PDB file of C-alpha atoms and ligand atoms in Angstrom:
ATOM      1  CA  MET A   1    -100.868 -49.077   5.214  1.00 43.00           C
ATOM      2  CA  ALA A   2    -100.258 -47.565   1.740  1.00 43.00           C
ATOM      3  CA  SER A   3    -103.911 -46.505   1.483  1.00 46.00           C
ATOM      4  CA  LEU A   4    -103.721 -44.735   4.847  1.00 43.00           C
ATOM      5  CA  THR A   5    -100.688 -42.784   3.672  1.00 48.00           C
ATOM      6  CA  TRP A   6    -102.563 -41.624   0.534  1.00 44.00           C
ATOM      7  CA  VAL A   7    -105.585 -40.551   2.578  1.00 42.00           C
ATOM      8  CA  VAL A   8    -103.394 -38.481   4.904  1.00 43.00           C
ATOM      9  CA  SER A   9    -101.578 -36.944   1.943  1.00 49.00           C
ATOM     10  CA  PHE A  10    -104.884 -36.068   0.193  1.00 45.00           C
ATOM     11  CA  ILE A  11    -106.273 -34.300   3.271  1.00 45.00           C
ATOM     12  CA  ALA A  12    -103.050 -32.333   3.680  1.00 44.00           C
ATOM     13  CA  VAL A  13    -102.964 -31.199  -0.006  1.00 40.00           C
ATOM     14  CA  THR A  14    -106.699 -30.239   0.073  1.00 42.00           C
ATOM     15  CA  ALA A  15    -106.130 -28.173   3.255  1.00 38.00           C
ATOM     16  CA  ILE A  16    -103.190 -26.306   1.707  1.00 38.00           C
ATOM     17  CA  ILE A  17    -105.209 -25.522  -1.448  1.00 37.00           C
ATOM     18  CA  PHE A  18    -108.142 -24.362   0.672  1.00 37.00           C
ATOM     19  CA  PHE A  19    -106.109 -21.990   2.899  1.00 36.00           C
ATOM     20  CA  THR A  20    -104.127 -20.663  -0.091  1.00 39.00           C
ATOM     21  CA  GLY A  21    -107.383 -19.902  -1.873  1.00 37.00           C
ATOM     22  CA  THR A  22    -108.796 -18.035   1.148  1.00 38.00           C
ATOM     23  CA  GLU A  23    -105.743 -15.794   1.232  1.00 37.00           C
ATOM     24  CA  SER A  24    -106.074 -15.146  -2.508  1.00 36.00           C
ATOM     25  CA  ASP A  25    -109.719 -14.090  -1.915  1.00 38.00           C
ATOM     26  CA  THR A  26    -108.692 -11.254   0.374  1.00 35.00           C
ATOM     27  CA  SER A  27    -105.836 -10.060  -1.816  1.00 35.00           C
ATOM     28  CA  LEU A  28    -107.333 -10.445  -5.339  1.00 35.00           C
ATOM     29  CA  ALA A  29    -111.064 -10.048  -4.410  1.00 34.00           C
ATOM     30  CA  CYS A  30    -112.290 -12.137  -7.428  1.00 32.00           C
ATOM     31  CA  SER A  31    -114.906 -15.020  -7.653  1.00 41.00           C
ATOM     32  CA  VAL A  32    -113.767 -18.741  -7.597  1.00 41.00           C
ATOM     33  CA  ILE A  33    -115.725 -21.772  -8.980  1.00 49.00           C
ATOM     34  CA  GLN A  34    -115.086 -25.000  -7.040  1.00 54.00           C
ATOM     35  CA  GLY A  35    -113.906 -27.956  -9.343  1.00 48.00           C
ATOM     36  CA  LEU A  36    -114.540 -31.733  -9.145  1.00 61.00           C
ATOM     37  CA  PRO A  37    -112.538 -33.875  -6.630  1.00 56.00           C
ATOM     38  CA  GLY A  38    -109.338 -35.386  -8.104  1.00 50.00           C
ATOM     39  CA  LEU A  39    -108.571 -39.097  -8.665  1.00 64.00           C
ATOM     40  CA  ASN A  40    -107.182 -41.208  -5.831  1.00 60.00           C
ATOM     41  CA  GLY A  41    -103.312 -41.233  -5.652  1.00 50.00           C
ATOM     42  CA  ARG A  42    -101.217 -44.340  -6.139  1.00 60.00           C
ATOM     43  CA  ASP A  43    -100.399 -46.715  -3.278  1.00 57.00           C
ATOM     44  CA  GLY A  44     -97.538 -45.575  -1.005  1.00 50.00           C
ATOM     45  CA  ARG A  45     -94.242 -47.435  -0.631  1.00 62.00           C
ATOM     46  CA  ASP A  46     -93.843 -50.342   1.893  1.00 57.00           C
ATOM     47  CA  GLY A  47     -93.055 -49.291   5.468  1.00 48.00           C
ATOM     48  CA  ILE A  48     -90.021 -50.450   7.450  1.00 63.00           C
ATOM     49  CA  ASN A  49     -90.010 -54.042   8.862  1.00 57.00           C
ATOM     50  CA  GLY A  50     -91.809 -54.630  12.151  1.00 47.00           C
ATOM     51  CA  LEU A  51     -90.253 -55.988  15.390  1.00 62.00           C
ATOM     52  CA  LYS A  52     -89.248 -59.672  15.541  1.00 56.00           C
ATOM     53  CA  GLY A  53     -92.134 -61.936  16.619  1.00 49.00           C
ATOM     54  CA  ASP A  54     -92.138 -64.369  19.596  1.00 64.00           C
ATOM     55  CA  PRO A  55     -90.703 -67.932  18.999  1.00 53.00           C
ATOM     56  CA  GLY A  56     -93.237 -70.548  17.894  1.00 46.00           C
ATOM     57  CA  ALA A  57     -94.215 -73.727  19.834  1.00 59.00           C
ATOM     58  CA  GLN A  58     -91.760 -76.646  19.931  1.00 57.00           C
ATOM     59  CA  GLY A  59     -92.447 -79.286  17.209  1.00 43.00           C
ATOM     60  CA  THR A  60     -92.785 -83.031  17.826  1.00 53.00           C
ATOM     61  CA  PRO A  61     -89.608 -85.135  17.589  1.00 50.00           C
ATOM     62  CA  GLY A  62     -89.118 -86.822  14.201  1.00 41.00           C
ATOM     63  CA  SER A  63     -88.452 -90.615  13.598  1.00 45.00           C
ATOM     64  CA  SER A  64     -84.851 -91.943  13.687  1.00 42.00           C
ATOM     65  CA  ARG A  65     -83.188 -93.383  10.561  1.00 47.00           C
ATOM     66  CA  THR A  66     -80.568 -96.137  10.239  1.00 53.00           C
ATOM     67  CA  PRO A  67     -77.143 -94.566   9.115  1.00 52.00           C
ATOM     68  CA  GLY A  68     -75.869 -95.964   5.745  1.00 52.00           C
ATOM     69  CA  MET A  69     -72.491 -97.689   5.084  1.00 70.00           C
ATOM     70  CA  ARG A  70     -69.353 -95.540   5.043  1.00 64.00           C
ATOM     71  CA  GLY A  71     -68.312 -94.673   1.471  1.00 54.00           C
ATOM     72  CA  SER A  72     -64.875 -95.507   0.018  1.00 72.00           C
ATOM     73  CA  ILE A  73     -61.978 -92.949   0.362  1.00 67.00           C
ATOM     74  CA  GLY A  74     -62.081 -90.438  -2.435  1.00 56.00           C
ATOM     75  CA  PRO A  75     -59.132 -89.702  -4.814  1.00 71.00           C
ATOM     76  CA  PRO A  76     -56.340 -87.368  -3.512  1.00 64.00           C
ATOM     77  CA  GLY A  77     -57.045 -83.694  -3.988  1.00 57.00           C
ATOM     78  CA  LYS A  78     -55.016 -81.430  -6.272  1.00 73.00           C
ATOM     79  CA  GLU A  79     -51.609 -80.205  -5.091  1.00 70.00           C
ATOM     80  CA  GLY A  80     -51.980 -77.034  -3.039  1.00 56.00           C
ATOM     81  CA  PRO A  81     -50.203 -73.735  -3.824  1.00 70.00           C
ATOM     82  CA  LYS A  82     -46.553 -73.287  -2.814  1.00 70.00           C
ATOM     83  CA  GLY A  83     -46.172 -72.276   0.876  1.00 53.00           C
ATOM     84  CA  ASN A  84     -44.436 -69.133   2.222  1.00 69.00           C
ATOM     85  CA  VAL A  85     -40.686 -69.049   2.821  1.00 59.00           C
ATOM     86  CA  GLY A  86     -39.844 -70.644   6.206  1.00 47.00           C
ATOM     87  CA  LEU A  87     -37.938 -68.968   9.127  1.00 59.00           C
ATOM     88  CA  ASN A  88     -34.107 -68.937   9.162  1.00 55.00           C
ATOM     89  CA  GLY A  89     -32.480 -71.988  10.785  1.00 44.00           C
ATOM     90  CA  LEU A  90     -30.064 -71.842  13.822  1.00 58.00           C
ATOM     91  CA  PRO A  91     -26.326 -71.168  13.053  1.00 54.00           C
ATOM     92  CA  GLY A  92     -24.230 -74.284  12.540  1.00 48.00           C
ATOM     93  CA  GLN A  93     -21.193 -75.292  14.712  1.00 69.00           C
ATOM     94  CA  LYS A  94     -17.654 -73.973  13.996  1.00 64.00           C
ATOM     95  CA  GLY A  95     -15.742 -76.199  11.598  1.00 53.00           C
ATOM     96  CA  ASN A  96     -12.202 -77.592  12.116  1.00 73.00           C
ATOM     97  CA  SER A  97      -9.117 -75.649  10.954  1.00 63.00           C
ATOM     98  CA  GLY A  98      -8.091 -76.267   7.385  1.00 58.00           C
ATOM     99  CA  ALA A  99      -4.791 -77.911   6.448  1.00 76.00           C
ATOM    100  CA  GLN A 100      -1.704 -75.657   6.020  1.00 72.00           C
ATOM    101  CA  GLY A 101      -1.250 -74.416   2.471  1.00 60.00           C
ATOM    102  CA  VAL A 102       1.722 -75.269   0.324  1.00 78.00           C
ATOM    103  CA  GLU A 103       4.635 -72.788   0.405  1.00 78.00           C
ATOM    104  CA  GLY A 104       4.498 -70.419  -2.548  1.00 68.00           C
ATOM    105  CA  PRO A 105       7.313 -69.911  -5.047  1.00 79.00           C
ATOM    106  CA  LYS A 106      10.315 -67.808  -4.005  1.00 77.00           C
ATOM    107  CA  GLY A 107       9.951 -64.123  -4.920  1.00 61.00           C
ATOM    108  CA  GLU A 108      12.193 -62.417  -7.403  1.00 73.00           C
ATOM    109  CA  LYS A 109      15.298 -60.663  -6.214  1.00 69.00           C
ATOM    110  CA  GLY A 110      14.696 -57.002  -5.345  1.00 60.00           C
ATOM    111  CA  ASP A 111      15.808 -54.252  -7.643  1.00 67.00           C
ATOM    112  CA  ASN A 112      18.839 -52.396  -6.217  1.00 65.00           C
ATOM    113  CA  SER A 113      20.184 -51.299  -9.532  1.00 66.00           C
ATOM    114  CA  GLY A 114      20.138 -47.681  -8.376  1.00 72.00           C
ATOM    115  CA  GLN A 115      22.374 -48.436  -5.348  1.00 77.00           C
ATOM    116  CA  SER A 116      25.946 -49.630  -5.664  1.00 90.00           C
ATOM    117  CA  ALA A 117      27.304 -52.483  -3.567  1.00 91.00           C
ATOM    118  CA  THR A 118      29.756 -50.071  -1.904  1.00 92.00           C
ATOM    119  CA  LEU A 119      26.985 -47.724  -0.831  1.00 92.00           C
ATOM    120  CA  THR A 120      24.941 -50.637   0.543  1.00 93.00           C
ATOM    121  CA  ASN A 121      27.972 -51.753   2.543  1.00 94.00           C
ATOM    122  CA  VAL A 122      28.535 -48.254   3.949  1.00 95.00           C
ATOM    123  CA  LEU A 123      24.883 -47.888   4.929  1.00 95.00           C
ATOM    124  CA  ASN A 124      24.934 -51.241   6.722  1.00 95.00           C
ATOM    125  CA  ARG A 125      28.057 -50.271   8.674  1.00 96.00           C
ATOM    126  CA  LEU A 126      26.513 -46.892   9.502  1.00 96.00           C
ATOM    127  CA  SER A 127      23.405 -48.413  11.021  1.00 96.00           C
ATOM    128  CA  SER A 128      25.618 -50.864  12.933  1.00 97.00           C
ATOM    129  CA  LEU A 129      27.659 -47.939  14.295  1.00 97.00           C
ATOM    130  CA  GLU A 130      24.492 -46.137  15.335  1.00 97.00           C
ATOM    131  CA  ARG A 131      23.448 -49.161  17.357  1.00 97.00           C
ATOM    132  CA  GLN A 132      26.872 -49.361  18.998  1.00 97.00           C
ATOM    133  CA  MET A 133      26.827 -45.613  19.724  1.00 97.00           C
ATOM    134  CA  ASN A 134      23.559 -45.898  21.575  1.00 97.00           C
ATOM    135  CA  GLN A 135      24.866 -48.872  23.563  1.00 96.00           C
ATOM    136  CA  LEU A 136      28.017 -46.911  24.459  1.00 96.00           C
ATOM    137  CA  LYS A 137      26.020 -43.885  25.576  1.00 95.00           C
ATOM    138  CA  GLN A 138      23.974 -46.014  27.906  1.00 95.00           C
ATOM    139  CA  SER A 139      27.067 -47.759  29.239  1.00 95.00           C
ATOM    140  CA  ILE A 140      28.935 -44.468  29.876  1.00 92.00           C
ATOM    141  CA  SER A 141      25.905 -42.912  31.529  1.00 93.00           C
ATOM    142  CA  SER A 142      25.685 -45.832  33.921  1.00 93.00           C
ATOM    143  CA  LYS A 143      29.437 -45.772  34.745  1.00 91.00           C
ATOM    144  CA  MET A 144      29.442 -42.010  35.285  1.00 90.00           C
ATOM    145  CA  LYS A 145      26.735 -42.363  37.904  1.00 91.00           C
ATOM    146  CA  ALA A 146      28.865 -44.895  39.736  1.00 89.00           C
ATOM    147  CA  LEU A 147      32.020 -42.743  39.407  1.00 87.00           C
ATOM    148  CA  LEU A 148      30.428 -39.526  40.579  1.00 89.00           C
ATOM    149  CA  PHE A 149      28.781 -41.126  43.576  1.00 86.00           C
ATOM    150  CA  ALA A 150      30.596 -39.513  46.552  1.00 73.00           C
ATOM    151  CA  ARG A 151      33.941 -39.304  44.689  1.00 91.00           C
ATOM    152  CA  GLY A 152      33.335 -37.029  41.764  1.00 96.00           C
ATOM    153  CA  ALA A 153      31.612 -34.032  40.226  1.00 96.00           C
ATOM    154  CA  THR A 154      31.209 -32.617  36.739  1.00 96.00           C
ATOM    155  CA  ALA A 155      31.296 -29.128  35.266  1.00 97.00           C
ATOM    156  CA  GLY A 156      30.719 -28.796  31.540  1.00 97.00           C
ATOM    157  CA  GLU A 157      33.041 -31.267  29.818  1.00 96.00           C
ATOM    158  CA  LYS A 158      35.268 -31.654  32.876  1.00 97.00           C
ATOM    159  CA  THR A 159      35.059 -34.397  35.474  1.00 97.00           C
ATOM    160  CA  PHE A 160      36.775 -34.054  38.869  1.00 98.00           C
ATOM    161  CA  VAL A 161      37.495 -37.219  40.832  1.00 97.00           C
ATOM    162  CA  THR A 162      39.281 -37.844  44.136  1.00 97.00           C
ATOM    163  CA  SER A 163      41.347 -40.856  45.217  1.00 97.00           C
ATOM    164  CA  GLY A 164      40.503 -39.930  48.792  1.00 97.00           C
ATOM    165  CA  LYS A 165      44.228 -39.733  49.636  1.00 98.00           C
ATOM    166  CA  GLU A 166      46.069 -36.819  51.293  1.00 98.00           C
ATOM    167  CA  LEU A 167      49.256 -36.175  49.360  1.00 98.00           C
ATOM    168  CA  THR A 168      51.977 -33.536  48.862  1.00 98.00           C
ATOM    169  CA  TYR A 169      51.808 -31.393  45.734  1.00 98.00           C
ATOM    170  CA  GLU A 170      54.310 -33.596  43.852  1.00 98.00           C
ATOM    171  CA  GLU A 171      52.641 -36.850  44.991  1.00 98.00           C
ATOM    172  CA  SER A 172      49.201 -35.586  44.025  1.00 98.00           C
ATOM    173  CA  LYS A 173      50.411 -34.293  40.653  1.00 98.00           C
ATOM    174  CA  ALA A 174      52.105 -37.615  39.877  1.00 98.00           C
ATOM    175  CA  MET A 175      48.996 -39.610  40.827  1.00 98.00           C
ATOM    176  CA  CYS A 176      46.774 -37.543  38.503  1.00 98.00           C
ATOM    177  CA  LEU A 177      49.185 -37.816  35.581  1.00 98.00           C
ATOM    178  CA  LYS A 178      49.448 -41.554  36.079  1.00 98.00           C
ATOM    179  CA  ALA A 179      45.628 -41.806  36.037  1.00 97.00           C
ATOM    180  CA  GLY A 180      45.497 -39.915  32.726  1.00 98.00           C
ATOM    181  CA  GLY A 181      44.416 -36.583  34.211  1.00 98.00           C
ATOM    182  CA  GLN A 182      46.016 -33.596  35.918  1.00 98.00           C
ATOM    183  CA  LEU A 183      45.659 -31.511  39.068  1.00 98.00           C
ATOM    184  CA  PRO A 184      42.520 -29.321  38.960  1.00 98.00           C
ATOM    185  CA  LEU A 185      42.714 -26.103  36.957  1.00 98.00           C
ATOM    186  CA  PRO A 186      39.453 -24.251  37.694  1.00 98.00           C
ATOM    187  CA  ARG A 187      38.742 -21.628  35.016  1.00 98.00           C
ATOM    188  CA  ASN A 188      35.315 -20.476  36.138  1.00 98.00           C
ATOM    189  CA  SER A 189      32.929 -20.502  39.102  1.00 98.00           C
ATOM    190  CA  GLU A 190      31.125 -23.646  37.876  1.00 98.00           C
ATOM    191  CA  GLU A 191      34.376 -25.609  37.943  1.00 98.00           C
ATOM    192  CA  THR A 192      35.283 -24.108  41.328  1.00 98.00           C
ATOM    193  CA  LYS A 193      31.956 -25.319  42.704  1.00 98.00           C
ATOM    194  CA  ALA A 194      32.473 -28.859  41.361  1.00 98.00           C
ATOM    195  CA  ILE A 195      35.897 -29.144  43.073  1.00 98.00           C
ATOM    196  CA  LEU A 196      34.472 -27.591  46.237  1.00 98.00           C
ATOM    197  CA  ASP A 197      31.640 -30.148  46.403  1.00 96.00           C
ATOM    198  CA  ILE A 198      34.213 -32.939  46.749  1.00 96.00           C
ATOM    199  CA  ALA A 199      36.464 -30.985  49.132  1.00 97.00           C
ATOM    200  CA  GLN A 200      33.564 -30.203  51.437  1.00 97.00           C
ATOM    201  CA  TYR A 201      32.380 -33.850  51.386  1.00 95.00           C
ATOM    202  CA  TYR A 202      35.878 -34.893  52.692  1.00 96.00           C
ATOM    203  CA  ASN A 203      36.297 -31.663  54.704  1.00 98.00           C
ATOM    204  CA  LEU A 204      39.826 -31.225  53.356  1.00 98.00           C
ATOM    205  CA  HIS A 205      41.720 -28.539  51.421  1.00 98.00           C
ATOM    206  CA  VAL A 206      42.799 -29.390  47.893  1.00 98.00           C
ATOM    207  CA  TYR A 207      45.911 -28.635  45.782  1.00 98.00           C
ATOM    208  CA  LEU A 208      45.327 -27.004  42.437  1.00 98.00           C
ATOM    209  CA  GLY A 209      47.657 -27.406  39.422  1.00 98.00           C
ATOM    210  CA  ILE A 210      48.902 -23.810  39.665  1.00 98.00           C
ATOM    211  CA  THR A 211      52.352 -22.696  40.982  1.00 98.00           C
ATOM    212  CA  ASP A 212      54.793 -19.817  40.879  1.00 97.00           C
ATOM    213  CA  ILE A 213      57.780 -22.196  40.867  1.00 96.00           C
ATOM    214  CA  GLN A 214      58.959 -20.859  37.487  1.00 96.00           C
ATOM    215  CA  THR A 215      58.791 -17.176  38.406  1.00 95.00           C
ATOM    216  CA  GLU A 216      58.282 -16.038  42.017  1.00 95.00           C
ATOM    217  CA  GLY A 217      55.038 -14.079  42.357  1.00 95.00           C
ATOM    218  CA  VAL A 218      53.715 -15.086  38.894  1.00 97.00           C
ATOM    219  CA  PHE A 219      51.317 -18.002  39.093  1.00 98.00           C
ATOM    220  CA  ARG A 220      50.983 -20.149  35.956  1.00 98.00           C
ATOM    221  CA  TYR A 221      49.255 -23.204  34.545  1.00 98.00           C
ATOM    222  CA  PRO A 222      51.379 -26.346  33.884  1.00 98.00           C
ATOM    223  CA  ASP A 223      51.869 -25.223  30.246  1.00 98.00           C
ATOM    224  CA  GLY A 224      53.518 -22.013  31.498  1.00 98.00           C
ATOM    225  CA  LYS A 225      50.640 -19.700  30.598  1.00 98.00           C
ATOM    226  CA  THR A 226      49.444 -17.120  33.104  1.00 98.00           C
ATOM    227  CA  LEU A 227      46.044 -17.286  34.796  1.00 98.00           C
ATOM    228  CA  THR A 228      42.835 -16.341  33.003  1.00 98.00           C
ATOM    229  CA  TYR A 229      40.738 -16.879  36.157  1.00 98.00           C
ATOM    230  CA  SER A 230      41.574 -16.574  39.876  1.00 98.00           C
ATOM    231  CA  ASN A 231      39.691 -16.763  43.184  1.00 98.00           C
ATOM    232  CA  TRP A 232      42.235 -15.627  45.767  1.00 98.00           C
ATOM    233  CA  ASN A 233      41.240 -15.309  49.376  1.00 98.00           C
ATOM    234  CA  THR A 234      41.605 -11.875  50.978  1.00 98.00           C
ATOM    235  CA  ASN A 235      45.287 -10.857  51.377  1.00 98.00           C
ATOM    236  CA  GLU A 236      46.440 -13.840  49.278  1.00 98.00           C
ATOM    237  CA  PRO A 237      48.773 -14.803  47.767  1.00 98.00           C
ATOM    238  CA  ASN A 238      50.973 -13.571  50.658  1.00 97.00           C
ATOM    239  CA  GLN A 239      54.072 -15.734  50.044  1.00 95.00           C
ATOM    240  CA  ASP A 240      54.190 -16.623  53.754  1.00 94.00           C
ATOM    241  CA  GLY A 241      57.629 -18.196  53.877  1.00 90.00           C
ATOM    242  CA  ASP A 242      58.072 -20.537  50.889  1.00 92.00           C
ATOM    243  CA  GLU A 243      54.566 -20.846  49.358  1.00 98.00           C
ATOM    244  CA  ASP A 244      54.802 -21.754  45.653  1.00 98.00           C
ATOM    245  CA  CYS A 245      51.698 -24.003  45.503  1.00 98.00           C
ATOM    246  CA  VAL A 246      47.979 -23.115  45.688  1.00 98.00           C
ATOM    247  CA  GLU A 247      45.262 -24.748  47.781  1.00 98.00           C
ATOM    248  CA  MET A 248      41.493 -24.338  47.586  1.00 98.00           C
ATOM    249  CA  LEU A 249      39.991 -23.653  50.995  1.00 98.00           C
ATOM    250  CA  LEU A 250      36.591 -24.952  52.109  1.00 98.00           C
ATOM    251  CA  SER A 251      35.157 -21.564  51.104  1.00 98.00           C
ATOM    252  CA  GLY A 252      36.346 -22.126  47.550  1.00 98.00           C
ATOM    253  CA  LYS A 253      38.855 -19.291  47.916  1.00 98.00           C
ATOM    254  CA  TRP A 254      42.585 -19.726  47.056  1.00 98.00           C
ATOM    255  CA  ASN A 255      45.626 -19.516  49.310  1.00 98.00           C
ATOM    256  CA  ASP A 256      49.279 -19.889  48.308  1.00 98.00           C
ATOM    257  CA  ARG A 257      50.711 -22.764  50.341  1.00 98.00           C
ATOM    258  CA  ALA A 258      53.956 -24.697  50.974  1.00 97.00           C
ATOM    259  CA  CYS A 259      54.065 -27.570  48.461  1.00 98.00           C
ATOM    260  CA  LYS A 260      55.304 -30.106  51.048  1.00 98.00           C
ATOM    261  CA  ASP A 261      52.033 -30.037  53.006  1.00 97.00           C
ATOM    262  CA  LYS A 262      49.527 -32.824  52.400  1.00 98.00           C
ATOM    263  CA  ARG A 263      46.185 -32.030  50.813  1.00 98.00           C
ATOM    264  CA  LEU A 264      43.278 -33.985  49.424  1.00 98.00           C
ATOM    265  CA  ASN A 265      44.099 -35.431  46.042  1.00 98.00           C
ATOM    266  CA  ILE A 266      41.595 -34.464  43.336  1.00 98.00           C
ATOM    267  CA  CYS A 267      42.270 -34.940  39.612  1.00 98.00           C
ATOM    268  CA  GLU A 268      40.733 -33.259  36.609  1.00 98.00           C
ATOM    269  CA  PHE A 269      39.710 -35.238  33.499  1.00 97.00           C
ATOM    270  CA  SER A 270      38.467 -33.675  30.306  1.00 95.00           C
TER     271      SER A 270
HETATM  272  C1  LIG B   1      48.626 -19.576  57.393  1.00 51.96           C
HETATM  273  C2  LIG B   1      48.955 -20.184  56.022  1.00 51.96           C
HETATM  274  C3  LIG B   1      49.176 -19.108  55.013  1.00 51.96           C
HETATM  275  C4  LIG B   1      48.021 -18.156  54.947  1.00 51.96           C
HETATM  276  C5  LIG B   1      47.728 -17.590  56.333  1.00 51.96           C
HETATM  277  C6  LIG B   1      46.510 -16.710  56.301  1.00 51.96           C
HETATM  278  O1  LIG B   1      49.720 -18.898  57.879  1.00 51.96           O
HETATM  279  O2  LIG B   1      50.139 -20.969  56.168  1.00 51.96           O
HETATM  280  O3  LIG B   1      49.379 -19.673  53.729  1.00 51.96           O
HETATM  281  O4  LIG B   1      48.258 -17.127  54.035  1.00 51.96           O
HETATM  282  O5  LIG B   1      47.539 -18.649  57.230  1.00 51.96           O
HETATM  283  O6  LIG B   1      46.257 -16.176  57.514  1.00 51.96           O
HETATM  284 CA1  LIG B   2      49.448 -17.890  51.812  1.00 51.96          CA
END
């Protein structure tokens, strides 16, 4: 194989030299003397391996041998290297509660050196009063609701309440004084409306605490002072006969009236 390669190579090199020389003849136009043939080249390198051959014929079976005795157990091998860290185990069960600890020593008394005993006492009483105040407010609020239901009305700081009775001026006045109040003395439209709410509920006229008993034609409050607010009906007061008292009509307007007539008793509390 190597020899064949060299032969092919030699022919190829000789052909190249030959054709190159022919070209030079035409271009240079000079004479050439042919030399001796060169030495053979060295063997070429081995070619690549050929394809795998077919399998050979099956050999004849060999003779059987008797197996020998089993040898004794060899010595233990050397200790192997340390293994990898294993996987985490499952969580354990919850343990029982521990026993109660022993009570610690009593703490030191607080420092109230900056606060006198008197001041501490006052502050304690103040907070106690605040608690009582709140309880009273709630209690009063609840009782007012009960009082005002059907029988009363409020206007500012005033509360008007009826006994539901129909009385003469003197009877009504006496009942209010005995109860700790007085006959109504409306001094503005809000108070007029509060009295009127009750009067309209009972559908009855009401005596006010105003008269002209002291001086005919001059209506006054119980303390003798003259009126600062009035709500007379048209053409009133007309002094129709002997009319020294004043009633509130169902319109809220005033009419001078005979004091002996009976009217719904309403009292004013402030
Ligand atoms: C009745 C009343 C009187 C009132 C008059 C008005 O007579 O008794 O007080 O002024 O009616 O019309
Ligand atoms: Ca009148």
